[in-house]
Amino acid sequence: MKELKSDEHFQLIEEMIDNIEKVVIGKRETIKLTIMALLAGGHVLLEDIPGVGKTMLVRAIAKSVGAEFKRIQFTPDLLPSDVTGLSIYNQKESQFEFRPGPLMGNIVLADEINRTSPKTQSALLEGMAEGRITVDGETRNLPDPFFVLATQNPIEYEGTYTLPEAQLDRFLMKLSIGYPSPEDELEILSRMIGKEPVNEIEAVMTMNQLRELIQHVETIYVSESIKRYIVSIVTATRNHPLIRLGISPRGTLGILKAAQACALLEQRDFIVPDDVKKIAPYVMGHRMVLSPEATYSQTRAEDITREIIEKINIPVISKESVK
């Protein structure tokens, strides 16, 4: 496989963003954050109201990289085997054969994840955390790359199963698309009449090129001052009066990986403090358990995160430190 140069990396990413924006209109920042999670090897929890383009976003990402797209509609009666697959006895061959479930895809949409039981949620969790699943005692590796975008509806709670903190921690970022502006909504009407634009977009990169990009993210330079900056932010969450449970070491590593991906999208091969400040609220908000006082006063985790970041001294990055 031919190794890509840095300028080719940047061009591929820009083409991918532009490609997705053909069908997810006016949400460039959300698209970029989702791609950051993909390139950082993480997963995304998308909490939003129905009909704002969550499914369209995932399908457009999959088509842009020529990946195998799978969709799982979570329901209360869904079984773990419906997600992972199961072994079926083949009478002709006199042996069991594995029938893969929808989790065996490169890009997986886990729709309304909070509508299924914790037992079925845990089947998805194993794959997200370890990149493999266990069926009938046999461990099977998931495709590479493997990216899950799970959705949940924030306005419906009847018949749902709240995701536990341990499971929320498996998602690198928690995002929201939100309503489009009136101008963007007019553009949506113009583009969607009589056709399905997502069926018309084509791949702008190969799966090998996507793997190359993911590998390149891991090479983005991180100075000691940036590492200390990230640790200072995380430590502050563990000592904040409105936070009952602060960020775990997994969350610390998540901030680092997301900041590396952010630097790549900003066409740099090193992290600066602004990368950390930009992605930290999306990586940290869903990992913190707030105190009863914060819940009562309707203080959001994202607001606390931004308050903490503003109070932490920003490190000075010299030219010598990034060489």
Short mmCIF file of C-alpha atoms in Angstrom, two decimals:
data_model
loop_
_atom_site.label_atom_id
_atom_site.label_comp_id
_atom_site.label_asym_id
_atom_site.label_seq_id
_atom_site.Cartn_x
_atom_site.Cartn_y
_atom_site.Cartn_z
CA MET A 1 0.00 0.00 0.00
CA LYS A 2 1.42 3.37 -1.03
CA GLU A 3 2.07 5.66 1.94
CA LEU A 4 0.20 8.95 1.72
CA LYS A 5 1.90 12.32 2.15
CA SER A 6 0.56 14.82 4.67
CA ASP A 7 -0.95 17.10 2.01
CA GLU A 8 -2.75 14.08 0.53
CA HIS A 9 -4.15 13.31 3.99
CA PHE A 10 -5.56 16.82 4.28
CA GLN A 11 -7.04 16.72 0.79
CA LEU A 12 -8.78 13.39 1.40
CA ILE A 13 -10.32 14.64 4.64
CA GLU A 14 -11.57 17.86 3.01
CA GLU A 15 -13.10 15.87 0.15
CA MET A 16 -14.80 13.59 2.65
CA ILE A 17 -16.27 16.51 4.61
CA ASP A 18 -17.51 18.20 1.41
CA ASN A 19 -19.00 14.90 0.23
CA ILE A 20 -20.98 14.36 3.44
CA GLU A 21 -22.13 17.98 3.48
CA LYS A 22 -23.97 17.34 0.20
CA VAL A 23 -26.58 15.40 2.19
CA VAL A 24 -26.13 16.72 5.75
CA ILE A 25 -26.58 20.41 5.03
CA GLY A 26 -25.32 23.20 7.27
CA LYS A 27 -23.78 20.91 9.90
CA ARG A 28 -20.11 21.06 8.91
CA GLU A 29 -18.86 21.26 12.50
CA THR A 30 -20.81 18.14 13.56
CA ILE A 31 -19.51 16.33 10.47
CA LYS A 32 -15.93 17.27 11.38
CA LEU A 33 -16.35 16.13 14.98
CA THR A 34 -17.79 12.79 13.83
CA ILE A 35 -14.86 12.28 11.46
CA MET A 36 -12.47 13.12 14.31
CA ALA A 37 -14.01 10.31 16.36
CA LEU A 38 -13.73 7.91 13.41
CA LEU A 39 -10.06 8.75 12.79
CA ALA A 40 -9.30 8.55 16.52
CA GLY A 41 -10.65 4.99 16.61
CA GLY A 42 -13.56 5.95 18.87
CA HIS A 43 -17.35 5.79 18.76
CA VAL A 44 -20.05 8.46 18.90
CA LEU A 45 -23.28 8.78 20.88
CA LEU A 46 -25.66 11.08 19.03
CA GLU A 47 -28.46 12.37 21.25
CA ASP A 48 -31.04 14.27 19.26
CA ILE A 49 -34.67 14.52 18.27
CA PRO A 50 -35.97 12.40 15.36
CA GLY A 51 -35.67 13.58 11.79
CA VAL A 52 -32.57 15.83 11.92
CA GLY A 53 -30.37 13.58 9.76
CA LYS A 54 -28.66 11.12 12.10
CA THR A 55 -29.10 8.14 9.79
CA MET A 56 -28.17 10.24 6.76
CA LEU A 57 -24.91 11.25 8.45
CA VAL A 58 -23.80 7.67 9.10
CA ARG A 59 -24.81 6.44 5.63
CA ALA A 60 -22.95 9.33 4.01
CA ILE A 61 -19.78 8.53 6.00
CA ALA A 62 -19.97 4.87 5.00
CA LYS A 63 -20.50 5.69 1.32
CA SER A 64 -17.70 8.26 1.33
CA VAL A 65 -15.12 5.64 2.34
CA GLY A 66 -16.64 2.63 0.56
CA ALA A 67 -17.29 0.90 3.88
CA GLU A 68 -19.80 -1.82 4.71
CA PHE A 69 -22.74 -0.11 6.43
CA LYS A 70 -24.97 -1.93 8.93
CA ARG A 71 -27.99 -0.67 10.85
CA ILE A 72 -29.39 -2.10 14.08
CA GLN A 73 -32.84 -0.92 15.17
CA PHE A 74 -32.84 -1.50 18.91
CA THR A 75 -36.15 -2.63 20.42
CA PRO A 76 -37.10 -4.08 23.84
CA ASP A 77 -37.34 -7.62 22.44
CA LEU A 78 -33.96 -7.55 20.67
CA LEU A 79 -31.62 -10.37 21.79
CA PRO A 80 -27.80 -10.25 21.99
CA SER A 81 -27.61 -12.85 19.19
CA ASP A 82 -29.65 -10.50 16.98
CA VAL A 83 -26.73 -8.08 17.26
CA THR A 84 -23.65 -10.31 17.23
CA GLY A 85 -24.91 -13.26 15.17
CA LEU A 86 -25.27 -16.89 16.16
CA SER A 87 -24.15 -20.41 15.30
CA ILE A 88 -26.65 -22.55 13.37
CA TYR A 89 -26.35 -26.31 12.89
CA ASN A 90 -25.82 -27.26 9.26
CA GLN A 91 -27.30 -30.76 8.82
CA LYS A 92 -25.69 -31.21 5.42
CA GLU A 93 -22.19 -30.52 6.77
CA SER A 94 -22.96 -31.97 10.23
CA GLN A 95 -21.43 -28.97 11.94
CA PHE A 96 -22.30 -25.56 13.31
CA GLU A 97 -21.68 -22.52 11.12
CA PHE A 98 -21.60 -18.89 12.20
CA ARG A 99 -24.19 -16.50 10.80
CA PRO A 100 -22.82 -12.97 11.39
CA GLY A 101 -25.09 -10.31 12.85
CA PRO A 102 -25.27 -6.65 11.86
CA LEU A 103 -22.45 -5.79 14.25
CA MET A 104 -20.04 -7.35 11.75
CA GLY A 105 -19.75 -4.19 9.64
CA ASN A 106 -17.29 -1.33 9.29
CA ILE A 107 -19.76 1.48 9.98
CA VAL A 108 -22.62 0.53 12.30
CA LEU A 109 -25.66 2.65 13.18
CA ALA A 110 -27.06 1.57 16.55
CA ASP A 111 -30.44 3.30 16.37
CA GLU A 112 -32.23 4.14 19.65
CA ILE A 113 -29.78 2.18 21.75
CA ASN A 114 -31.60 3.04 24.98
CA ARG A 115 -34.72 1.13 23.85
CA THR A 116 -33.16 -2.30 24.33
CA SER A 117 -32.33 -4.26 27.47
CA PRO A 118 -29.00 -3.94 29.31
CA LYS A 119 -28.14 -7.52 28.28
CA THR A 120 -28.37 -6.63 24.59
CA GLN A 121 -26.61 -3.32 25.19
CA SER A 122 -23.70 -5.24 26.72
CA ALA A 123 -23.31 -7.28 23.51
CA LEU A 124 -22.71 -4.04 21.63
CA LEU A 125 -20.46 -2.80 24.45
CA GLU A 126 -18.05 -5.72 24.13
CA GLY A 127 -17.56 -5.05 20.44
CA MET A 128 -17.08 -1.31 20.96
CA ALA A 129 -14.58 -1.76 23.77
CA GLU A 130 -12.51 -4.65 22.47
CA GLY A 131 -13.03 -4.83 18.72
CA ARG A 132 -14.21 -8.42 19.01
CA ILE A 133 -17.24 -10.43 20.10
CA THR A 134 -17.75 -13.80 21.77
CA VAL A 135 -20.40 -16.14 20.36
CA ASP A 136 -20.88 -19.63 21.83
CA GLY A 137 -17.52 -19.36 23.59
CA GLU A 138 -15.63 -18.49 20.40
CA THR A 139 -14.06 -15.05 20.00
CA ARG A 140 -14.34 -13.34 16.62
CA ASN A 141 -12.62 -10.15 15.53
CA LEU A 142 -14.75 -7.34 14.15
CA PRO A 143 -13.87 -5.67 10.83
CA ASP A 144 -11.11 -3.09 10.72
CA PRO A 145 -11.90 -0.24 10.92
CA PHE A 146 -14.96 -0.54 13.15
CA PHE A 147 -17.02 2.55 14.00
CA VAL A 148 -20.31 2.72 15.92
CA LEU A 149 -22.61 5.70 15.92
CA ALA A 150 -25.39 5.13 18.44
CA THR A 151 -28.46 7.34 18.73
CA GLN A 152 -30.93 8.01 21.49
CA ASN A 153 -33.96 10.26 21.72
CA PRO A 154 -33.72 12.77 24.60
CA ILE A 155 -37.47 13.50 24.75
CA GLU A 156 -38.86 9.96 25.20
CA TYR A 157 -38.19 8.06 28.41
CA GLU A 158 -41.10 5.61 28.60
CA GLY A 159 -39.95 2.10 27.73
CA THR A 160 -36.27 3.04 27.65
CA TYR A 161 -33.23 1.73 29.51
CA THR A 162 -30.83 4.42 30.67
CA LEU A 163 -27.25 3.77 29.62
CA PRO A 164 -25.07 3.21 32.70
CA GLU A 165 -22.02 5.44 33.27
CA ALA A 166 -19.68 2.53 32.49
CA GLN A 167 -21.24 2.16 29.06
CA LEU A 168 -21.35 5.87 28.33
CA ASP A 169 -17.60 5.91 28.96
CA ARG A 170 -17.13 3.65 25.92
CA PHE A 171 -18.20 6.46 23.59
CA LEU A 172 -15.41 8.82 22.64
CA MET A 173 -17.80 11.72 22.00
CA LYS A 174 -21.39 12.70 22.62
CA LEU A 175 -22.77 14.98 19.91
CA SER A 176 -26.01 16.58 18.77
CA ILE A 177 -26.99 17.71 15.27
CA GLY A 178 -29.81 20.11 16.16
CA TYR A 179 -32.32 21.92 13.95
CA PRO A 180 -31.08 23.47 10.69
CA SER A 181 -31.24 27.21 10.12
CA PRO A 182 -34.13 28.48 7.94
CA GLU A 183 -31.72 29.00 5.03
CA ASP A 184 -30.33 25.47 5.36
CA GLU A 185 -33.83 24.03 5.63
CA LEU A 186 -34.80 25.72 2.37
CA GLU A 187 -31.73 24.14 0.78
CA ILE A 188 -32.78 20.75 2.17
CA LEU A 189 -36.19 21.11 0.52
CA SER A 190 -34.56 21.97 -2.81
CA ARG A 191 -32.18 19.02 -2.74
CA MET A 192 -34.53 16.37 -1.40
CA ILE A 193 -37.53 16.82 -3.69
CA GLY A 194 -37.95 13.76 -5.86
CA LYS A 195 -34.64 12.12 -4.98
CA GLU A 196 -32.45 10.69 -2.24
CA PRO A 197 -29.10 12.55 -2.41
CA VAL A 198 -27.27 10.02 -0.24
CA ASN A 199 -27.74 7.42 -2.99
CA GLU A 200 -25.97 9.71 -5.44
CA ILE A 201 -22.75 10.39 -3.54
CA GLU A 202 -19.71 8.28 -4.33
CA ALA A 203 -16.65 7.18 -2.37
CA VAL A 204 -13.86 9.75 -2.20
CA MET A 205 -11.35 7.41 -0.56
CA THR A 206 -10.68 3.70 -0.24
CA MET A 207 -10.77 1.64 2.93
CA ASN A 208 -6.98 1.34 2.76
CA GLN A 209 -6.69 5.12 2.68
CA LEU A 210 -9.01 5.37 5.69
CA ARG A 211 -6.81 2.92 7.59
CA GLU A 212 -3.79 5.01 6.62
CA LEU A 213 -5.47 8.12 8.03
CA ILE A 214 -6.30 6.34 11.29
CA GLN A 215 -2.68 5.20 11.60
CA HIS A 216 -1.45 8.71 10.83
CA VAL A 217 -3.51 10.17 13.70
CA GLU A 218 -1.47 8.08 16.13
CA THR A 219 1.73 9.76 14.90
CA ILE A 220 0.52 13.33 15.68
CA TYR A 221 3.07 14.79 18.09
CA VAL A 222 2.03 15.50 21.70
CA SER A 223 4.35 17.65 23.80
CA GLU A 224 4.83 17.17 27.54
CA SER A 225 3.16 20.52 28.22
CA ILE A 226 0.03 19.38 26.33
CA LYS A 227 -0.05 16.12 28.30
CA ARG A 228 0.16 18.10 31.56
CA TYR A 229 -2.56 20.44 30.31
CA ILE A 230 -4.92 17.52 29.65
CA VAL A 231 -4.16 15.95 33.03
CA SER A 232 -4.80 19.31 34.78
CA ILE A 233 -8.24 19.54 33.17
CA VAL A 234 -9.11 15.96 34.10
CA THR A 235 -7.87 16.38 37.68
CA ALA A 236 -10.04 19.46 38.09
CA THR A 237 -13.15 17.36 37.31
CA ARG A 238 -12.27 15.02 40.18
CA ASN A 239 -12.12 17.90 42.68
CA HIS A 240 -15.03 20.04 41.48
CA PRO A 241 -17.82 20.55 44.06
CA LEU A 242 -20.58 20.00 41.49
CA ILE A 243 -19.12 16.75 40.12
CA ARG A 244 -19.71 13.51 42.04
CA LEU A 245 -17.65 11.35 39.67
CA GLY A 246 -14.90 12.88 37.55
CA ILE A 247 -13.19 11.80 34.35
CA SER A 248 -11.57 8.34 34.31
CA PRO A 249 -8.13 7.57 32.82
CA ARG A 250 -9.98 6.21 29.77
CA GLY A 251 -11.46 9.67 29.35
CA THR A 252 -7.99 11.24 29.67
CA LEU A 253 -6.74 9.04 26.85
CA GLY A 254 -9.88 9.86 24.86
CA ILE A 255 -9.15 13.60 25.07
CA LEU A 256 -5.61 12.96 23.81
CA LYS A 257 -6.72 10.82 20.86
CA ALA A 258 -9.51 13.22 19.87
CA ALA A 259 -7.07 16.16 20.07
CA GLN A 260 -4.69 14.29 17.75
CA ALA A 261 -7.50 13.82 15.23
CA CYS A 262 -8.48 17.48 15.63
CA ALA A 263 -4.91 18.54 14.84
CA LEU A 264 -4.95 16.43 11.67
CA LEU A 265 -8.18 18.05 10.49
CA GLU A 266 -6.58 21.44 11.14
CA GLN A 267 -3.68 20.36 8.89
CA ARG A 268 -1.07 20.10 11.64
CA ASP A 269 1.17 17.26 12.76
CA PHE A 270 1.21 18.42 16.40
CA ILE A 271 -1.39 19.32 19.05
CA VAL A 272 -1.92 22.87 20.30
CA PRO A 273 -4.01 23.89 23.34
CA ASP A 274 -6.88 25.03 21.11
CA ASP A 275 -7.30 21.43 19.90
CA VAL A 276 -7.83 20.30 23.49
CA LYS A 277 -10.18 23.19 24.27
CA LYS A 278 -12.25 22.47 21.17
CA ILE A 279 -12.87 18.76 21.69
CA ALA A 280 -12.83 18.49 25.52
CA PRO A 281 -16.54 19.37 26.07
CA TYR A 282 -17.64 16.64 23.64
CA VAL A 283 -15.34 14.02 25.17
CA MET A 284 -15.90 14.90 28.83
CA GLY A 285 -19.56 15.90 29.22
CA HIS A 286 -21.13 12.42 29.13
CA ARG A 287 -18.43 10.85 31.33
CA MET A 288 -19.06 13.00 34.42
CA VAL A 289 -21.66 12.25 37.09
CA LEU A 290 -22.95 15.51 38.52
CA SER A 291 -23.87 16.11 42.15
CA PRO A 292 -27.54 16.45 43.23
CA GLU A 293 -26.95 20.20 43.63
CA ALA A 294 -25.87 20.53 40.01
CA THR A 295 -28.85 18.49 38.82
CA TYR A 296 -31.25 20.56 40.92
CA SER A 297 -29.84 23.84 39.58
CA GLN A 298 -29.99 22.43 35.99
CA THR A 299 -26.25 22.95 35.53
CA ARG A 300 -25.01 21.07 32.45
CA ALA A 301 -21.84 19.02 32.37
CA GLU A 302 -20.73 20.91 29.24
CA ASP A 303 -21.00 24.21 31.12
CA ILE A 304 -18.86 22.89 33.96
CA THR A 305 -16.32 21.58 31.47
CA ARG A 306 -15.98 24.97 29.81
CA GLU A 307 -15.69 26.66 33.22
CA ILE A 308 -12.85 24.30 34.17
CA ILE A 309 -11.03 24.85 30.87
CA GLU A 310 -11.20 28.63 31.26
CA LYS A 311 -9.58 28.39 34.72
CA ILE A 312 -6.68 26.12 33.71
CA ASN A 313 -3.52 27.92 32.62
CA ILE A 314 -2.90 27.42 28.89
CA PRO A 315 0.59 26.08 28.16
CA VAL A 316 2.88 27.99 25.82
CA ILE A 317 3.94 25.90 22.82
CA SER A 318 7.29 26.90 21.38
CA LYS A 319 8.45 26.12 17.87
CA GLU A 320 11.25 23.97 19.28
CA SER A 321 8.81 21.80 21.23
CA VAL A 322 6.96 20.65 18.10
CA LYS A 323 9.98 19.80 15.98
#
